[in-house]
Amino acid sequence: MPEKFDAIVIGAGMSGLAATYKMASAGLSVALIERGDYPGAKNVMGGVLYRSMMEELISEFWKEAPLQRPVVEQRFWLMDENSVVTTGYKSQEWAQEPFNCFTVFRGQFDKWFAQKCTDAGAVIVNETVVESCLKEKGRVVGVRTSRPEGDLYADVVILADGVNSLLARQLEFHREWQPGQVALAVMEELELPAEIIEERFNLDKGMGATIEIFGDGSLGLVGTGFIYTNKKHISIGVGTLLSQIIEVKARPYEMLEYLKKHPMVSPLIRNARPVEYYAHLIPEGGYRAIPKLVGDGVVVAGDAAQLVNGIHREGCNLAMTSGRLAAEAVIKAHQAGDFSAGQLSFYEESLKDSFVVEDLKKYKDTTHLLEKNPQYMNQYIPFANRAMHEMFTVDGVSKKNKQKKIMKRLFTDKSIFSVGRDVFRLIKAVK
Amino acid sequence: MKQKITEKIKKLNLDINIDNKLYLNRWKTDEDSHLNVLDNTVCAEHCPQKDCTAFCPARVYEWRDGRIMPGYEGCLECGACRIGCPNGNIQWRYPRGGYGVQFKLA
């Protein structure tokens, strides 16, 4: 092991692995430090990996990477207590190369990705916690690990240490996250034979589906329930803003059981055996929560930089892209022999020009709007269900009168003005 | 809202033993806790609601004998307690390298 590396990456998640792979492939000496037994042992994701961003790193990776199922259908449910309004999109195009996205198990995928990094020349140090960044004259020059004589030095350190991001906070790149800036998600992996999954979700052999559930799936709190199909498992989980779950004093695992027992959900998971249970925080602070990204000798990427688009349940693609862009900036800095914040700010600029920051900017007010206005989740979704129920229940009442009844119901609860305002605000927040 | 949610959950008559969920996972338990309550008097005297006993997804925190006891062995390492404690009274570290929960799937 050389005494000093060109770069040290902290955390073998999506952004850390992407950065490591890119830099090692460019010939830089890279150490990737991971606290788990192996890359993936600590990583938790709902389960959708996006092809396009991964392919910018490894072309046609699906031919060799351990994947679960290509996603051919994405369903969206507006759920009430005993009913659901459904919509979604299914495409045969997503069932063939180059695919749109895949369900994956991070415990398997990250291990594979890490092997690609090793093949490219990176050194992976497992079972090691980084306690702090080493600084000299105000610049980061390495890391102090928990191992005896565990100091490692490098020109640049990439902090890809995930949502908890203790190191970026130590460097005062941001303050502690607020409970409204993170979602707490719990999830279970349920085992079922592949054919049963395919039958229940109406899938061709080997293909997969995802369901995002709004409304009663998260008991009306700002958040979602979700169901993803894997080869022989179903991932089922629920995530809500930490601030909200604290406020209503709900227990996360009770919310998960509520979802599993919901009459719209339970037939899909009947007789499925739980095999693993997870909890994880998801950054939801959005555009306004993005911390300082660059310092002398250091950059921040992925969840540590709050780069998650919660509205579209996208995270790993933002992580991979930020990791890759961070690596590109480090490669440039390496060529220039300059590792100052000024030189590394190339990362910040390219991130701002990419879809990552563009998308976060677009939705910068959405989560906040939903948090401050519970009616979207706990009034309009039940209303949509009742409206559909009214229209499709055949009982001799004319359709015209049914429409009147629906509108009357809406406006007994709310004034025309407040409905108009809610619609306007929502459009403004997502446009 | 709070009441409605409590009622909905109550109606299900759930009897969840969190250990049954935690037993599904693989663990390598360290001797020392990576979770520590900084000041027990804060919990006892200035925290009537004791939120951590409810929102922790692994039910790590229990109010027993006049103090909060972190059962760190079953910690899922999510970090919610550090951010959610209204008094910033939880010292949260990662477990020692290689220790703690070990996921195979997800």
XYZ file of C-alpha atoms in Angstrom, chain B residues 28-106:
79
model
C -22.117 -8.911 14.876
C -22.497 -7.329 18.264
C -19.764 -5.199 19.785
C -19.137 -5.115 23.530
C -19.535 -1.366 23.787
C -22.541 0.718 22.842
C -22.236 3.116 19.911
C -25.339 4.924 21.213
C -25.179 6.979 24.384
C -27.563 9.276 26.172
C -25.519 12.368 26.977
C -27.422 13.551 30.058
C -29.957 11.322 31.829
C -31.490 14.211 33.731
C -32.585 15.794 30.443
C -34.662 12.682 29.653
C -36.019 12.492 33.179
C -36.855 16.134 33.736
C -37.187 17.920 30.401
C -38.582 15.339 28.009
C -42.137 14.316 28.925
C -42.937 12.895 25.463
C -39.883 10.589 25.096
C -40.259 10.473 21.316
C -37.311 8.121 20.816
C -39.240 5.289 22.462
C -41.805 5.542 19.646
C -40.062 6.542 16.410
C -36.959 4.347 16.622
C -37.612 1.613 14.032
C -35.689 -0.968 16.063
C -37.217 0.021 19.394
C -33.734 0.568 20.749
C -34.868 3.087 23.344
C -36.874 2.028 26.378
C -37.783 4.085 29.419
C -36.849 1.861 32.376
C -36.093 2.620 36.006
C -36.206 6.348 35.427
C -33.812 6.448 32.509
C -33.551 5.782 28.804
C -31.697 2.551 28.139
C -30.364 2.196 24.590
C -30.458 -1.455 23.530
C -27.750 -0.798 20.959
C -27.489 -4.476 19.987
C -30.559 -4.238 17.746
C -29.735 -0.858 16.181
C -30.392 -0.679 12.429
C -27.963 2.265 12.179
C -30.422 4.610 10.482
C -29.513 7.745 12.471
C -33.094 8.866 13.148
C -32.557 9.159 16.918
C -29.671 11.580 16.524
C -31.787 13.911 14.386
C -35.129 13.237 16.060
C -34.170 13.671 19.717
C -35.731 17.058 20.538
C -32.922 17.796 22.992
C -29.982 16.654 20.883
C -29.256 14.333 23.789
C -28.180 11.237 21.874
C -24.565 10.675 20.966
C -24.636 8.627 17.815
C -21.625 6.994 16.232
C -21.210 4.240 13.707
C -20.469 0.892 15.306
C -16.839 -0.203 15.091
C -15.799 -1.284 11.595
C -17.290 -4.671 10.702
C -19.683 -4.677 13.693
C -23.400 -4.044 13.883
C -26.082 -5.134 11.451
C -25.132 -6.927 8.243
C -27.558 -6.904 5.350
C -27.512 -9.503 2.601
C -30.283 -8.224 0.349
C -32.016 -4.796 0.207
